[in-house]
Structures are given as C-alpha cells and as structure tokens.
mmCIF file of C-alpha atoms in Angstrom:
data_model
loop_
_atom_site.group_PDB
_atom_site.id
_atom_site.type_symbol
_atom_site.label_atom_id
_atom_site.label_comp_id
_atom_site.label_asym_id
_atom_site.label_seq_id
_atom_site.Cartn_x
_atom_site.Cartn_y
_atom_site.Cartn_z
ATOM 1 C CA ALA A 1 16.099 -17.494 -13.040
ATOM 2 C CA ASN A 2 17.982 -14.806 -11.124
ATOM 3 C CA ARG A 3 18.310 -17.461 -8.491
ATOM 4 C CA LEU A 4 20.303 -19.206 -9.756
ATOM 5 C CA PRO A 5 23.142 -17.579 -11.949
ATOM 6 C CA ARG A 6 23.408 -14.244 -9.052
ATOM 7 C CA PRO A 7 26.633 -14.917 -6.858
ATOM 8 C CA LYS A 8 27.916 -15.433 -3.919
ATOM 9 C CA PRO A 9 31.540 -14.317 -3.565
ATOM 10 C CA VAL A 10 33.099 -15.691 -0.080
ATOM 11 C CA THR A 11 35.435 -13.828 1.372
ATOM 12 C CA LEU A 12 37.662 -15.330 4.691
ATOM 13 C CA LEU A 13 37.775 -13.219 7.776
ATOM 14 C CA HIS A 14 40.776 -14.792 9.261
ATOM 15 C CA VAL A 15 40.933 -13.806 12.824
ATOM 16 C CA PRO A 16 42.592 -13.973 15.696
ATOM 17 C CA GLY A 17 41.921 -15.145 18.530
ATOM 18 C CA TRP A 18 39.161 -17.974 16.718
ATOM 19 C CA PRO A 19 37.637 -19.632 17.736
ATOM 20 C CA THR A 20 36.531 -18.180 21.497
ATOM 21 C CA GLY A 21 35.487 -19.992 24.352
ATOM 22 C CA ARG A 22 32.917 -18.251 26.314
ATOM 23 C CA GLN A 23 34.814 -15.004 26.497
ATOM 24 C CA PRO A 24 34.000 -14.222 22.345
ATOM 25 C CA GLY A 25 35.753 -10.856 22.769
ATOM 26 C CA LYS A 26 37.690 -9.580 20.045
ATOM 27 C CA ALA A 27 37.015 -12.252 17.726
ATOM 28 C CA ALA A 28 32.863 -10.634 18.486
ATOM 29 C CA ALA A 29 34.039 -7.652 17.958
ATOM 30 C CA GLU A 30 35.943 -8.333 14.183
ATOM 31 C CA ILE A 31 32.273 -9.765 13.427
ATOM 32 C CA ALA A 32 31.043 -6.998 13.845
ATOM 33 C CA ARG A 33 32.596 -4.570 12.133
ATOM 34 C CA ALA A 34 32.235 -7.472 9.404
ATOM 35 C CA VAL A 35 28.103 -7.483 9.247
ATOM 36 C CA ALA A 36 28.513 -3.535 9.818
ATOM 37 C CA ALA A 37 30.509 -3.099 7.007
ATOM 38 C CA ILE A 38 28.378 -5.279 5.318
ATOM 39 C CA HIS A 39 25.244 -4.042 5.812
ATOM 40 C CA ALA A 40 26.710 -0.641 4.768
ATOM 41 C CA GLY A 41 26.585 -1.403 1.235
ATOM 42 C CA ALA A 42 23.440 -4.090 1.592
ATOM 43 C CA ALA A 43 20.960 -1.595 -0.570
ATOM 44 C CA LEU A 44 22.854 -0.625 -2.731
ATOM 45 C CA THR A 45 23.581 -2.386 -6.621
ATOM 46 C CA GLU A 46 26.968 -2.071 -8.589
ATOM 47 C CA ASP A 47 26.139 1.490 -10.267
ATOM 48 C CA GLY A 48 25.201 2.474 -6.320
ATOM 49 C CA ALA A 49 20.826 2.229 -6.871
ATOM 50 C CA ALA A 50 18.226 1.027 -4.815
ATOM 51 C CA GLU A 51 18.644 -2.736 -4.752
ATOM 52 C CA ASP A 52 14.803 -4.440 -4.257
ATOM 53 C CA GLY A 53 14.941 -6.550 -1.613
ATOM 54 C CA GLY A 54 15.753 -5.725 1.400
ATOM 55 C CA LYS A 55 18.679 -4.156 3.088
ATOM 56 C CA THR A 56 19.084 -7.193 6.337
ATOM 57 C CA VAL A 57 21.977 -9.312 7.344
ATOM 58 C CA GLY A 58 21.864 -11.894 8.729
ATOM 59 C CA CYS A 59 25.112 -12.922 11.355
ATOM 60 C CA PHE A 60 25.373 -16.851 12.096
ATOM 61 C CA VAL A 61 27.464 -17.684 14.801
ATOM 62 C CA ASN A 62 28.236 -21.141 16.553
ATOM 63 C CA THR A 63 27.307 -20.371 19.896
ATOM 64 C CA VAL A 64 24.682 -17.967 22.573
ATOM 65 C CA PRO A 65 27.583 -16.032 23.912
ATOM 66 C CA MET A 66 29.073 -15.274 20.404
ATOM 67 C CA ALA A 67 25.594 -14.046 19.467
ATOM 68 C CA MET A 68 24.906 -11.569 22.873
ATOM 69 C CA SER A 69 28.197 -10.378 21.831
ATOM 70 C CA VAL A 70 28.115 -9.693 17.773
ATOM 71 C CA ALA A 71 24.106 -8.381 18.930
ATOM 72 C CA ASP A 72 25.560 -6.053 21.698
ATOM 73 C CA ALA A 73 28.304 -4.471 19.752
ATOM 74 C CA LEU A 74 25.976 -3.961 16.504
ATOM 75 C CA ARG A 75 23.424 -2.234 18.640
ATOM 76 C CA LYS A 76 26.382 0.382 19.802
ATOM 77 C CA GLN A 77 26.453 0.887 16.249
ATOM 78 C CA ASP A 78 23.466 2.026 15.913
ATOM 79 C CA LEU A 79 21.757 -0.836 15.270
ATOM 80 C CA ARG A 80 18.745 -1.938 14.545
ATOM 81 C CA VAL A 81 19.824 -6.034 16.267
ATOM 82 C CA VAL A 82 16.496 -8.715 16.675
ATOM 83 C CA THR A 83 18.486 -12.195 17.852
ATOM 84 C CA VAL A 84 17.111 -15.781 17.154
ATOM 85 C CA CYS A 85 18.890 -18.280 19.573
ATOM 86 C CA GLY A 86 18.640 -21.914 20.633
ATOM 87 C CA GLN A 87 15.518 -23.654 20.146
ATOM 88 C CA VAL A 88 12.021 -21.441 18.484
ATOM 89 C CA ARG A 89 9.038 -21.338 19.825
ATOM 90 C CA PRO A 90 5.473 -21.450 18.909
ATOM 91 C CA ALA A 91 5.475 -18.616 20.959
ATOM 92 C CA ASP A 92 8.753 -16.393 20.507
ATOM 93 C CA MET A 93 7.238 -16.954 16.381
ATOM 94 C CA THR A 94 4.243 -14.771 17.464
ATOM 95 C CA ARG A 95 5.710 -12.646 19.657
ATOM 96 C CA LEU A 96 8.149 -11.744 16.684
ATOM 97 C CA ALA A 97 6.004 -11.531 13.608
ATOM 98 C CA GLY A 98 3.597 -8.890 16.510
ATOM 99 C CA GLU A 99 6.873 -7.216 16.535
ATOM 100 C CA TYR A 100 8.630 -7.437 13.507
ATOM 101 C CA PRO A 101 6.135 -8.829 10.862
ATOM 102 C CA GLY A 102 7.613 -10.490 7.772
ATOM 103 C CA LEU A 103 10.689 -10.761 9.605
ATOM 104 C CA LEU A 104 11.844 -14.896 9.428
ATOM 105 C CA THR A 105 9.541 -15.326 6.048
ATOM 106 C CA ILE A 106 11.194 -14.522 2.278
ATOM 107 C CA ARG A 107 9.371 -11.191 2.734
ATOM 108 C CA GLY A 108 11.880 -9.773 5.410
ATOM 109 C CA HIS A 109 11.054 -6.742 7.493
ATOM 110 C CA ASP A 110 13.384 -3.927 6.117
ATOM 111 C CA ASP A 111 13.728 -2.281 10.414
ATOM 112 C CA VAL A 112 15.311 -5.219 11.039
ATOM 113 C CA ASP A 113 18.985 -4.322 9.764
ATOM 114 C CA VAL A 114 20.631 -7.428 11.791
ATOM 115 C CA LEU A 115 18.977 -11.104 12.185
ATOM 116 C CA VAL A 116 21.866 -12.262 14.784
ATOM 117 C CA THR A 117 21.559 -16.185 14.608
ATOM 118 C CA THR A 118 22.978 -19.322 16.157
ATOM 119 C CA GLN A 119 22.350 -22.711 14.203
ATOM 120 C CA SER A 120 18.263 -21.519 14.508
ATOM 121 C CA LEU A 121 17.281 -20.230 11.453
ATOM 122 C CA GLU A 122 20.091 -22.896 9.503
ATOM 123 C CA VAL A 123 17.410 -25.147 8.284
ATOM 124 C CA GLY A 124 12.890 -24.073 7.567
ATOM 125 C CA ALA A 125 13.629 -20.337 7.740
ATOM 126 C CA ASP A 126 12.639 -19.246 4.403
ATOM 127 C CA LEU A 127 14.959 -16.070 4.603
ATOM 128 C CA ASP A 128 16.218 -13.091 1.886
ATOM 129 C CA LEU A 129 18.899 -11.964 2.882
ATOM 130 C CA ALA A 130 21.343 -9.509 1.642
ATOM 131 C CA GLY A 131 24.327 -11.137 2.626
ATOM 132 C CA ILE A 132 26.013 -12.844 5.437
ATOM 133 C CA VAL A 133 28.686 -13.160 8.301
ATOM 134 C CA THR A 134 29.351 -16.651 9.259
ATOM 135 C CA GLU A 135 31.822 -18.910 11.615
ATOM 136 C CA LEU A 136 33.270 -21.323 10.492
ATOM 137 C CA ALA A 137 30.840 -24.801 11.196
ATOM 138 C CA THR A 138 30.184 -27.636 9.217
ATOM 139 C CA GLY A 139 30.750 -27.677 5.876
ATOM 140 C CA SER A 140 26.927 -28.870 5.859
ATOM 141 C CA ALA A 141 26.157 -26.132 7.794
ATOM 142 C CA LEU A 142 27.533 -23.522 5.805
ATOM 143 C CA ALA A 143 25.524 -24.536 2.585
ATOM 144 C CA GLN A 144 22.370 -23.777 4.461
ATOM 145 C CA ARG A 145 23.562 -20.414 5.881
ATOM 146 C CA ALA A 146 23.984 -18.981 2.779
ATOM 147 C CA GLY A 147 21.123 -20.692 1.206
ATOM 148 C CA ARG A 148 19.493 -17.359 3.152
ATOM 149 C CA VAL A 149 21.478 -14.346 0.426
ATOM 150 C CA ASN A 150 19.613 -13.779 -2.183
ATOM 151 C CA ARG A 151 17.724 -16.509 -2.289
ATOM 152 C CA LEU A 152 15.386 -15.163 -4.089
ATOM 153 C CA GLY A 153 18.357 -13.380 -6.426
ATOM 154 C CA LYS A 154 17.198 -9.610 -6.819
ATOM 155 C CA ARG A 155 20.635 -8.627 -5.411
ATOM 156 C CA ALA A 156 23.481 -8.379 -8.231
ATOM 157 C CA SER A 157 25.062 -10.519 -5.590
ATOM 158 C CA GLY A 158 24.629 -11.742 -2.180
ATOM 159 C CA PRO A 159 28.247 -11.426 0.141
ATOM 160 C CA VAL A 160 28.684 -14.649 2.812
ATOM 161 C CA THR A 161 31.549 -13.341 4.734
ATOM 162 C CA ILE A 162 33.083 -16.831 6.797
ATOM 163 C CA VAL A 163 35.091 -16.214 9.967
ATOM 164 C CA VAL A 164 38.272 -18.897 10.464
ATOM 165 C CA PRO A 165 40.863 -18.557 12.038
ATOM 166 C CA ASP A 166 44.301 -16.441 12.116
ATOM 167 C CA GLY A 167 46.469 -20.163 11.158
ATOM 168 C CA ASP A 168 45.486 -24.065 10.801
ATOM 169 C CA VAL A 169 42.263 -25.630 13.126
ATOM 170 C CA THR A 170 43.960 -27.492 15.776
ATOM 171 C CA ASP A 171 42.708 -31.604 17.171
ATOM 172 C CA THR A 172 41.303 -29.570 20.028
ATOM 173 C CA MET A 173 39.568 -26.289 18.771
ATOM 174 C CA ARG A 174 36.136 -26.465 19.013
ATOM 175 C CA SER A 175 33.428 -24.028 17.887
ATOM 176 C CA GLY A 176 29.725 -24.423 19.152
ATOM 177 C CA PRO A 177 28.957 -28.254 18.147
ATOM 178 C CA TYR A 178 31.657 -28.383 16.524
ATOM 179 C CA SER A 179 34.904 -30.392 16.616
ATOM 180 C CA GLY A 180 38.343 -29.783 15.302
ATOM 181 C CA GLU A 181 38.684 -32.795 12.249
ATOM 182 C CA GLU A 182 34.754 -30.595 11.661
ATOM 183 C CA LEU A 183 36.297 -27.522 11.423
ATOM 184 C CA ARG A 184 39.794 -28.627 8.937
ATOM 185 C CA GLN A 185 37.820 -29.926 6.164
ATOM 186 C CA ALA A 186 35.588 -27.327 6.077
ATOM 187 C CA LEU A 187 38.108 -24.580 5.568
ATOM 188 C CA ALA A 188 39.818 -26.556 3.383
ATOM 189 C CA TRP A 189 36.342 -26.355 1.458
ATOM 190 C CA VAL A 190 35.527 -22.641 1.776
ATOM 191 C CA ARG A 191 39.526 -22.239 0.967
ATOM 192 C CA GLY A 192 38.950 -23.002 -2.179
ATOM 193 C CA LEU A 193 35.913 -21.687 -2.484
ATOM 194 C CA ALA A 194 36.898 -18.218 -2.010
ATOM 195 C CA GLU A 195 39.801 -18.632 -4.175
ATOM 196 C CA ASP A 196 37.571 -19.050 -7.078
#
C-alpha cells in the first residue's frame, strides 16, 4: 500500500549551458552537487530518524561523457560511486554482483552512495533508490527513471531533481539521443509536475 501514495517531489534544476556537447564541464559539476545534496538527506526521515530503505541515490544522464564527468566529481567528494553505461552484458552483471551484491536489485547495496547511469537502467532494473537526479529526457524516459525511486515505499518521499536548461529549449538543442522537440515537450510536462 505504501508504494502508491508516497510522494516523489519534482524539482527543476536550471543549469546554464545545459545541454552540453562532448565537454560536460560546469553542467557535470552542478549535477554532482545536486546528487550530493540528495545523498546527504537520503538516509533520514522527515523527523530526522534513520530510514528503512537503502541510501543509494541514482543519477541518470543522457551521454557517457556526462556520466564519467559526474562520477569523477562525486568521487572527489568521497562518495562511493558505481557507473553503469552502455549495454550491460552478462559479464558486467557478474562483476557487479561480485563487487556489490544486490546493487542492481530491489535490495540494493548500502555501501554504494551513488549509482550513475545512462539509459542502461531505465527499463528492466528493479531498483529502490533513495532519490534521483536526471537530465531532461523524453517523458517516457523520465517516468521510467522516476519509477526507480522509493519503489518499495519505505521512505516518506523520494526526491526527483530534473536538470533543465536555463532558458527555452531550441530546435537545435540535443541531449544524447533526444531531439530539441522531444526535450521541449518533456520540459512543458515536468514544469507542470514541479508546480504540483
């Protein structure tokens, strides 16, 4: 019963210069700061008590260069970060299961602070993340990503921060596989979610 009514408050993070090309630069630093902020409060309930759920925060980005830049910035903050990018092969799953048992399951792995990924874990991954920071993507991709937050409903809420441009989306903008038109439609949708 807790899975359905638990809130997933949406916050928009306006980042100048987003979306970026091959050089994530300042946008990666802003994303890393937002992830660290969620992580700092991820293991607490509204009254400050320890949470039942795991503490791992997810970070969904649209390109591998952004994933690597964000992961590097988070590691500099002494956070334990695991990245999952590209096609997840059986050998990768075996390696991750050996290093971090349960990480890519509903149980999770409490030693992992942040799971940074591209579209690799949008579908088919039964995760229960404490919160996420995600780059703007299509509405269906954002819904899949948000579905990995507080999946079991053990936390009072599961914050969702969406990185958006610091202005309008233009036709020439692109972020990973997503076109300007897809991003524009998604931005209109998430603005409504953030207001509610």
